[in-house]
PDB file of N, CA and C in Angstrom:
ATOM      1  N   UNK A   1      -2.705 -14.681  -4.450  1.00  0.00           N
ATOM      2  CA  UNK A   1      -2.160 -13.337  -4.393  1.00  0.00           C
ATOM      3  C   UNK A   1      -2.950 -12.405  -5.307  1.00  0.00           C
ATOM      4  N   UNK A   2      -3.369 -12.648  -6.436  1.00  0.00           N
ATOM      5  CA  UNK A   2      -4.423 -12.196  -7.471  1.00  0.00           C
ATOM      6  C   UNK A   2      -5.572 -11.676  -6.378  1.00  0.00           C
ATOM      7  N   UNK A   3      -6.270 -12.173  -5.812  1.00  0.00           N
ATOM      8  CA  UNK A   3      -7.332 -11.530  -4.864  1.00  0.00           C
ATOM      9  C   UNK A   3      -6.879 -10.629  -4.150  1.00  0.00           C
ATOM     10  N   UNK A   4      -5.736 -10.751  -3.328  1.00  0.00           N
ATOM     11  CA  UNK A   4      -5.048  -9.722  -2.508  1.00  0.00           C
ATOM     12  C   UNK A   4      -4.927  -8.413  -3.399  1.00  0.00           C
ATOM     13  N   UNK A   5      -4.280  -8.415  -5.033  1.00  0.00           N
ATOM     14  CA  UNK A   5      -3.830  -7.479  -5.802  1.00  0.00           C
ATOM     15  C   UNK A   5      -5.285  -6.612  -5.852  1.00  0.00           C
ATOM     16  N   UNK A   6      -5.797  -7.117  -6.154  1.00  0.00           N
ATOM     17  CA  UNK A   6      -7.487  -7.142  -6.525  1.00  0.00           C
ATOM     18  C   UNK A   6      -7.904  -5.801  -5.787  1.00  0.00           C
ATOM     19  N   UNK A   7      -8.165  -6.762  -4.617  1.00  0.00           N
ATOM     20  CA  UNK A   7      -8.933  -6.181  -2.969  1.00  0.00           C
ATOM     21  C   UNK A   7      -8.028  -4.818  -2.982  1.00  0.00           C
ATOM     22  N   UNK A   8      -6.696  -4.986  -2.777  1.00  0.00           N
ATOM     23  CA  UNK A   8      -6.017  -3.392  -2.893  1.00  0.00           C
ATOM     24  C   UNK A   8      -6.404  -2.525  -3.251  1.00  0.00           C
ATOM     25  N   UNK A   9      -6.574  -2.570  -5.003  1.00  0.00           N
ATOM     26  CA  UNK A   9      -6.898  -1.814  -6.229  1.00  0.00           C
ATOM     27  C   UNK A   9      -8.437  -1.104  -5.253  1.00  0.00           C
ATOM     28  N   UNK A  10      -9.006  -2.113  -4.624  1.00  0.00           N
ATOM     29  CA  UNK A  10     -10.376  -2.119  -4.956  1.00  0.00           C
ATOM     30  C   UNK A  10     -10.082  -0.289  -3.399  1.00  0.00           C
ATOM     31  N   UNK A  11      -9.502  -1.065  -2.888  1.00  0.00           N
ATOM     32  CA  UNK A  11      -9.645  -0.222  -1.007  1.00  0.00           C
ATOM     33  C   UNK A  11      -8.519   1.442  -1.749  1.00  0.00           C
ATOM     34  N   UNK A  12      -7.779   1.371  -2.526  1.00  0.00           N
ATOM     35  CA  UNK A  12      -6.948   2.447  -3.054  1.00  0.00           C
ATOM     36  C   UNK A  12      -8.184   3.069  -4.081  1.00  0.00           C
ATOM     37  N   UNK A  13      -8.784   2.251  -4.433  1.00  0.00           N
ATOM     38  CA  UNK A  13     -10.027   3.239  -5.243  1.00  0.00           C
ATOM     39  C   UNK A  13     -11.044   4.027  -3.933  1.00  0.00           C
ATOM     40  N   UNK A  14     -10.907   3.154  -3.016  1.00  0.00           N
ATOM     41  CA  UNK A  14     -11.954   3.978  -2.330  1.00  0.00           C
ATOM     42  C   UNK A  14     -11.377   5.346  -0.871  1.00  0.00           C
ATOM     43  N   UNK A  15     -10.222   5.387  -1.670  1.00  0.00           N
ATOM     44  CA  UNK A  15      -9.700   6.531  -0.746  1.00  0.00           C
ATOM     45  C   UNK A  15      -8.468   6.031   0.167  1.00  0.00           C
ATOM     46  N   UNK A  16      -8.396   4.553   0.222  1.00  0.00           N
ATOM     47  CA  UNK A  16      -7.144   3.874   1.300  1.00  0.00           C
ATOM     48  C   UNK A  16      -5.718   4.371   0.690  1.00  0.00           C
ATOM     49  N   UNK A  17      -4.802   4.200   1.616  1.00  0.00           N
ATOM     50  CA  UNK A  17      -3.222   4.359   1.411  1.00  0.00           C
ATOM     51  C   UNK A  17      -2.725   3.201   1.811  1.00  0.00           C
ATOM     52  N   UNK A  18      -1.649   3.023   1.484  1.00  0.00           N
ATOM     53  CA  UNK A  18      -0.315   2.295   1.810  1.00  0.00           C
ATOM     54  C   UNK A  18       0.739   2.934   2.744  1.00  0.00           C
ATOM     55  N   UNK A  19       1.342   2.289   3.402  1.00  0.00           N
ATOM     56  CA  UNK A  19       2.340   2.666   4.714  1.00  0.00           C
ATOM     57  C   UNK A  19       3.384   1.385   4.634  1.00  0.00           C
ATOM     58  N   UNK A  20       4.499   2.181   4.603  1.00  0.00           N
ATOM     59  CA  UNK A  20       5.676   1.532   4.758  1.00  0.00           C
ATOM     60  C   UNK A  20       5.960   1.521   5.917  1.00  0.00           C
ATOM     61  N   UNK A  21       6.400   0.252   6.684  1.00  0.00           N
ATOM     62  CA  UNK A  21       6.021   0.475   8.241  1.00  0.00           C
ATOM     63  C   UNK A  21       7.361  -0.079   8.439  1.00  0.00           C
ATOM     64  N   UNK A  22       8.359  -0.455   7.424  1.00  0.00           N
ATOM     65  CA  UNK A  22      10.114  -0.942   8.009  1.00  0.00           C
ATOM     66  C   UNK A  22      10.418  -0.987   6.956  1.00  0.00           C
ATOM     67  N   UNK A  23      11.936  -0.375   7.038  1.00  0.00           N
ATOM     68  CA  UNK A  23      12.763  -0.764   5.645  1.00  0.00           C
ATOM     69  C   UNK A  23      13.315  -1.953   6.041  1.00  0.00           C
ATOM     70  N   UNK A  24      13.906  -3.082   6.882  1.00  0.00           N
ATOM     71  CA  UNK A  24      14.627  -4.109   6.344  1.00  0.00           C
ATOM     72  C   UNK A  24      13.790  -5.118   7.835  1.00  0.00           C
ATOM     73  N   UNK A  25      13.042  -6.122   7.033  1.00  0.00           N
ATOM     74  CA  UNK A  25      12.765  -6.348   5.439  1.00  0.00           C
ATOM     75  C   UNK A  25      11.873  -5.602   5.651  1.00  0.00           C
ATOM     76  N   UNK A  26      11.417  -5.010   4.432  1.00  0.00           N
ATOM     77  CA  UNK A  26      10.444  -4.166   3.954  1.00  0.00           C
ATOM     78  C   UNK A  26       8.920  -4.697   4.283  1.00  0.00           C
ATOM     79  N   UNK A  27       8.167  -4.247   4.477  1.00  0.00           N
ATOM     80  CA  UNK A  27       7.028  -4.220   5.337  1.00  0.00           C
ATOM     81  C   UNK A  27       5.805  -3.007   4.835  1.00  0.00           C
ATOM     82  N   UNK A  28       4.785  -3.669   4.619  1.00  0.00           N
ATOM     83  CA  UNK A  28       3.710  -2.364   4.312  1.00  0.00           C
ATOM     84  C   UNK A  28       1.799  -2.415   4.522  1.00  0.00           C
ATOM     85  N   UNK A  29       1.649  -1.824   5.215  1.00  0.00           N
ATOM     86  CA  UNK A  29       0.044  -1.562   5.589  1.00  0.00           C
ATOM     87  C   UNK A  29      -0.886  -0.943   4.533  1.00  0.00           C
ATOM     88  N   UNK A  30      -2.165  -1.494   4.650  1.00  0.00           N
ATOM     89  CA  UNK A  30      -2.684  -0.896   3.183  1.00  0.00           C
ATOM     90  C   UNK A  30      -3.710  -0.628   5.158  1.00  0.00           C
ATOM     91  N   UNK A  31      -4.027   1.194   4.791  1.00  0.00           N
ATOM     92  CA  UNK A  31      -5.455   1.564   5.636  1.00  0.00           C
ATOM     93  C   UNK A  31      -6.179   2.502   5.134  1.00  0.00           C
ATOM     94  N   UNK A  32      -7.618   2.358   5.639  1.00  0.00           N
ATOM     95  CA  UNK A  32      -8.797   2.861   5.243  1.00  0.00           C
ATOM     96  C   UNK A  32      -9.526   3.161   6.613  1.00  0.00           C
ATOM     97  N   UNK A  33      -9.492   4.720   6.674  1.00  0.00           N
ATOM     98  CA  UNK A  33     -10.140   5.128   7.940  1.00  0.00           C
ATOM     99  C   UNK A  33      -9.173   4.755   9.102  1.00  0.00           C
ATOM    100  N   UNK A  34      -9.701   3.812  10.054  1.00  0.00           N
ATOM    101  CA  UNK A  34      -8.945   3.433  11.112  1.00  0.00           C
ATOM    102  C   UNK A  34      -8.399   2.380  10.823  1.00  0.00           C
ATOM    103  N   UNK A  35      -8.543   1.691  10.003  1.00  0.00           N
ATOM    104  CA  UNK A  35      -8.583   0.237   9.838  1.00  0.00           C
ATOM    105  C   UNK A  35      -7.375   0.105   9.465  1.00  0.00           C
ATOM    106  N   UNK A  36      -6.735  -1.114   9.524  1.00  0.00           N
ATOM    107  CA  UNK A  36      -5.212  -1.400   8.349  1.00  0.00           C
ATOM    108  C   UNK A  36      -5.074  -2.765   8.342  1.00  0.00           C
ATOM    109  N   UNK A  37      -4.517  -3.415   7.570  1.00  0.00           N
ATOM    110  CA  UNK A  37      -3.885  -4.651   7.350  1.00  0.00           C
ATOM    111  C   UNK A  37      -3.377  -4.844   6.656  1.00  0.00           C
ATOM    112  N   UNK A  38      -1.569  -5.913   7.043  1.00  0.00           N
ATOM    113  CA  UNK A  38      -0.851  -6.311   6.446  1.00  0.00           C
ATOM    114  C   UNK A  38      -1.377  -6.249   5.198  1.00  0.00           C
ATOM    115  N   UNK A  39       0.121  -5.592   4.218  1.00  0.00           N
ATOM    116  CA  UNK A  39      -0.056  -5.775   2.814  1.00  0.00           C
ATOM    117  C   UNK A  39       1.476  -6.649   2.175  1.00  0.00           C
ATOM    118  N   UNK A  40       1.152  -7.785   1.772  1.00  0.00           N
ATOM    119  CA  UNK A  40       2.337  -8.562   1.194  1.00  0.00           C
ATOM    120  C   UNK A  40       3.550  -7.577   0.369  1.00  0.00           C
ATOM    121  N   UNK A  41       4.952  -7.631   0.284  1.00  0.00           N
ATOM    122  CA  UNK A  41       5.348  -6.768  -0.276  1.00  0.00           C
ATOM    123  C   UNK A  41       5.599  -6.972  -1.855  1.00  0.00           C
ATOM    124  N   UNK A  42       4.869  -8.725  -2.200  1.00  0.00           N
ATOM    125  CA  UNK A  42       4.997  -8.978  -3.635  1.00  0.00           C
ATOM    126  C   UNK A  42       3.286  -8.347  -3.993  1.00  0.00           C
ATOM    127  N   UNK A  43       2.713  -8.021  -3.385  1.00  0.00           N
ATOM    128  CA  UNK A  43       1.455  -7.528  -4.251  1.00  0.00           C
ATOM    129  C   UNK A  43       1.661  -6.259  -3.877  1.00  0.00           C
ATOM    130  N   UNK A  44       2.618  -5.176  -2.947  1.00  0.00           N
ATOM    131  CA  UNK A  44       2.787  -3.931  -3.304  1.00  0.00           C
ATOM    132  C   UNK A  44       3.263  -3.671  -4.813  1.00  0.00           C
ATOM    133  N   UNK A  45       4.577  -4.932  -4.654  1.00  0.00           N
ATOM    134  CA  UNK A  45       5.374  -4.341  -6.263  1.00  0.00           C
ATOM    135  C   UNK A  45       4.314  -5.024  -7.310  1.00  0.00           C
ATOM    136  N   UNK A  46       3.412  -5.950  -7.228  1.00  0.00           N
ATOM    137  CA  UNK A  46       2.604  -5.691  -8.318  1.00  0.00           C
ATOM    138  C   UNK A  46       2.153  -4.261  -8.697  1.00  0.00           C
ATOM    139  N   UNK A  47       1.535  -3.780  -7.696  1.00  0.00           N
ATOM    140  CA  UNK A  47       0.994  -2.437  -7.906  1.00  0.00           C
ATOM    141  C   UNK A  47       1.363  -1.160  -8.316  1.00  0.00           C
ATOM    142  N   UNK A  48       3.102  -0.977  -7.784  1.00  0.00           N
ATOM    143  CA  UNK A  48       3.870  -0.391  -8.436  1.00  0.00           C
ATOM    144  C   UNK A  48       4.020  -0.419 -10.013  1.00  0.00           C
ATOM    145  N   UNK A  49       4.349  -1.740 -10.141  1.00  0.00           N
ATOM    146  CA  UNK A  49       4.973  -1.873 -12.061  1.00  0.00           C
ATOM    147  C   UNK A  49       3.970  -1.745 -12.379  1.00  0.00           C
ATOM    148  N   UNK A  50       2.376  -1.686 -12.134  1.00  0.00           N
ATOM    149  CA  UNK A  50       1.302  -1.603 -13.254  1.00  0.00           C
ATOM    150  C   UNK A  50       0.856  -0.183 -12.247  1.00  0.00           C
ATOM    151  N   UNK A  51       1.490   0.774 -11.759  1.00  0.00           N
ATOM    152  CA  UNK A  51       1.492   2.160 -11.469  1.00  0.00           C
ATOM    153  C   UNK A  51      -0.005   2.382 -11.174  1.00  0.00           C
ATOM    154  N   UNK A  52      -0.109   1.416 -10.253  1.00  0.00           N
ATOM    155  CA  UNK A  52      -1.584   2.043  -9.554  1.00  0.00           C
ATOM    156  C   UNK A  52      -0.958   3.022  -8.446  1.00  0.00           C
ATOM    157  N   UNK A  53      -0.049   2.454  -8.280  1.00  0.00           N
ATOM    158  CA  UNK A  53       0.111   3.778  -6.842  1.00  0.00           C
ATOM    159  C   UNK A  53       1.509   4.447  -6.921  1.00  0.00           C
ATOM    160  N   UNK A  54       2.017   5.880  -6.110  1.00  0.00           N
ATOM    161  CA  UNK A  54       2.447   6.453  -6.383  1.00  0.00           C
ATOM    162  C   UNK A  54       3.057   6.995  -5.050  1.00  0.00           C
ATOM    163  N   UNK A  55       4.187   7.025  -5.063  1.00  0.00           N
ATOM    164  CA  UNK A  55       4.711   7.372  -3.106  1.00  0.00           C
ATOM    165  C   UNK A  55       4.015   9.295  -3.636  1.00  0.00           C
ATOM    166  N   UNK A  56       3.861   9.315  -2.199  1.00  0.00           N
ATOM    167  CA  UNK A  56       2.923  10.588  -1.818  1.00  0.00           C
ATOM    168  C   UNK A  56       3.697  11.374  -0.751  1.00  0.00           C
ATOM    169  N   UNK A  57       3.963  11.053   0.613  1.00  0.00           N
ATOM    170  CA  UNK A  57       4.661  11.952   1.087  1.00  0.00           C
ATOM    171  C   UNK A  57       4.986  11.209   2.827  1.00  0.00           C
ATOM    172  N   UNK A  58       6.145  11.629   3.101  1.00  0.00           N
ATOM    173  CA  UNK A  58       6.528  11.021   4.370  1.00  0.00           C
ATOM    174  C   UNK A  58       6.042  11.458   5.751  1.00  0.00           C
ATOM    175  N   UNK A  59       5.612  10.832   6.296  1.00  0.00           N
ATOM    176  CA  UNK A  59       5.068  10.875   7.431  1.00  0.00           C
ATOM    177  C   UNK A  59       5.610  10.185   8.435  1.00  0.00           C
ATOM    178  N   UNK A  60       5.976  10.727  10.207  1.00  0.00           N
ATOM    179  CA  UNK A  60       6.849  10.367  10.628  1.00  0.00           C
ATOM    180  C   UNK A  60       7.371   9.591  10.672  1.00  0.00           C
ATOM    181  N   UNK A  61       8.725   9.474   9.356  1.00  0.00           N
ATOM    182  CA  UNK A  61       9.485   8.902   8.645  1.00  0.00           C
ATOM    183  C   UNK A  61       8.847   7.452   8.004  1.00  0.00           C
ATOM    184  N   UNK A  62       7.561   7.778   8.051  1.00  0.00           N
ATOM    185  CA  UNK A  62       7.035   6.157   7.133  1.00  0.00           C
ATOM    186  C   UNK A  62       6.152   6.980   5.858  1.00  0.00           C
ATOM    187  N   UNK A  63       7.006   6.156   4.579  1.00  0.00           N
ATOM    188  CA  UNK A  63       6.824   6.238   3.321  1.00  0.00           C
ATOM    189  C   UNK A  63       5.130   5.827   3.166  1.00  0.00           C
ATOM    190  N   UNK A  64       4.325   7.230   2.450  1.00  0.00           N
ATOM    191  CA  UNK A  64       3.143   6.832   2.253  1.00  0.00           C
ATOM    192  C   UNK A  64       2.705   6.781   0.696  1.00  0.00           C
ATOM    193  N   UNK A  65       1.867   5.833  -0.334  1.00  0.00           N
ATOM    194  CA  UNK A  65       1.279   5.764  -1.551  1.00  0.00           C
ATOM    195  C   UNK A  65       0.074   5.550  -1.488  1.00  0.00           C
ATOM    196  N   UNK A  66      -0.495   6.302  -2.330  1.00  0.00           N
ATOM    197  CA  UNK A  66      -1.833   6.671  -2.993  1.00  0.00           C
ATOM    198  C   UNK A  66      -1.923   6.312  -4.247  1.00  0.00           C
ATOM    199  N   UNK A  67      -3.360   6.366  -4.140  1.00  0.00           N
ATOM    200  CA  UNK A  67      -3.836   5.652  -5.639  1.00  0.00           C
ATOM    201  C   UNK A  67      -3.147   6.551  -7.141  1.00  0.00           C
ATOM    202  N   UNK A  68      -2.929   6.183  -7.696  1.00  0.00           N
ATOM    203  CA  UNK A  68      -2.277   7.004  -9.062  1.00  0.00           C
ATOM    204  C   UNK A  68      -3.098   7.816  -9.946  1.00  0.00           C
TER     205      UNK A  68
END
């Protein structure tokens, strides 16, 4: 999961977002450009508590975060 946390950091440095794609169970896309792929929701909340990212703004009705 450490590599996954990693790789995130790395794709949110280079301009990618996060997408909340369901609230139950919670569910989230990390994309860059066109691209996206599954993002685990224990290496989102890594990213949260060490505040790399930051909810940004809703888009039809899916919760979006950006790099901090």
């Amino acid at each position: 999961m450490q590599n996954q946390y990693e790789a995130a950091r790395e794709l949110l440095a280079a301009g990618a977002f996060i997408e909340q794609v369901t609230d139950a169970p919670l569910a989230y896309r990390i994309r860059l450009s066109r691209d996206s792929a599954p993002l685990p929701a224990g290496v989102f909340q890594q990213l949260v508590a060490h505040k790399v990212v930051r909810a940004s703004c809703r888009v039809s009705g899916r919760m979006r975060y950006v790099a901090a």
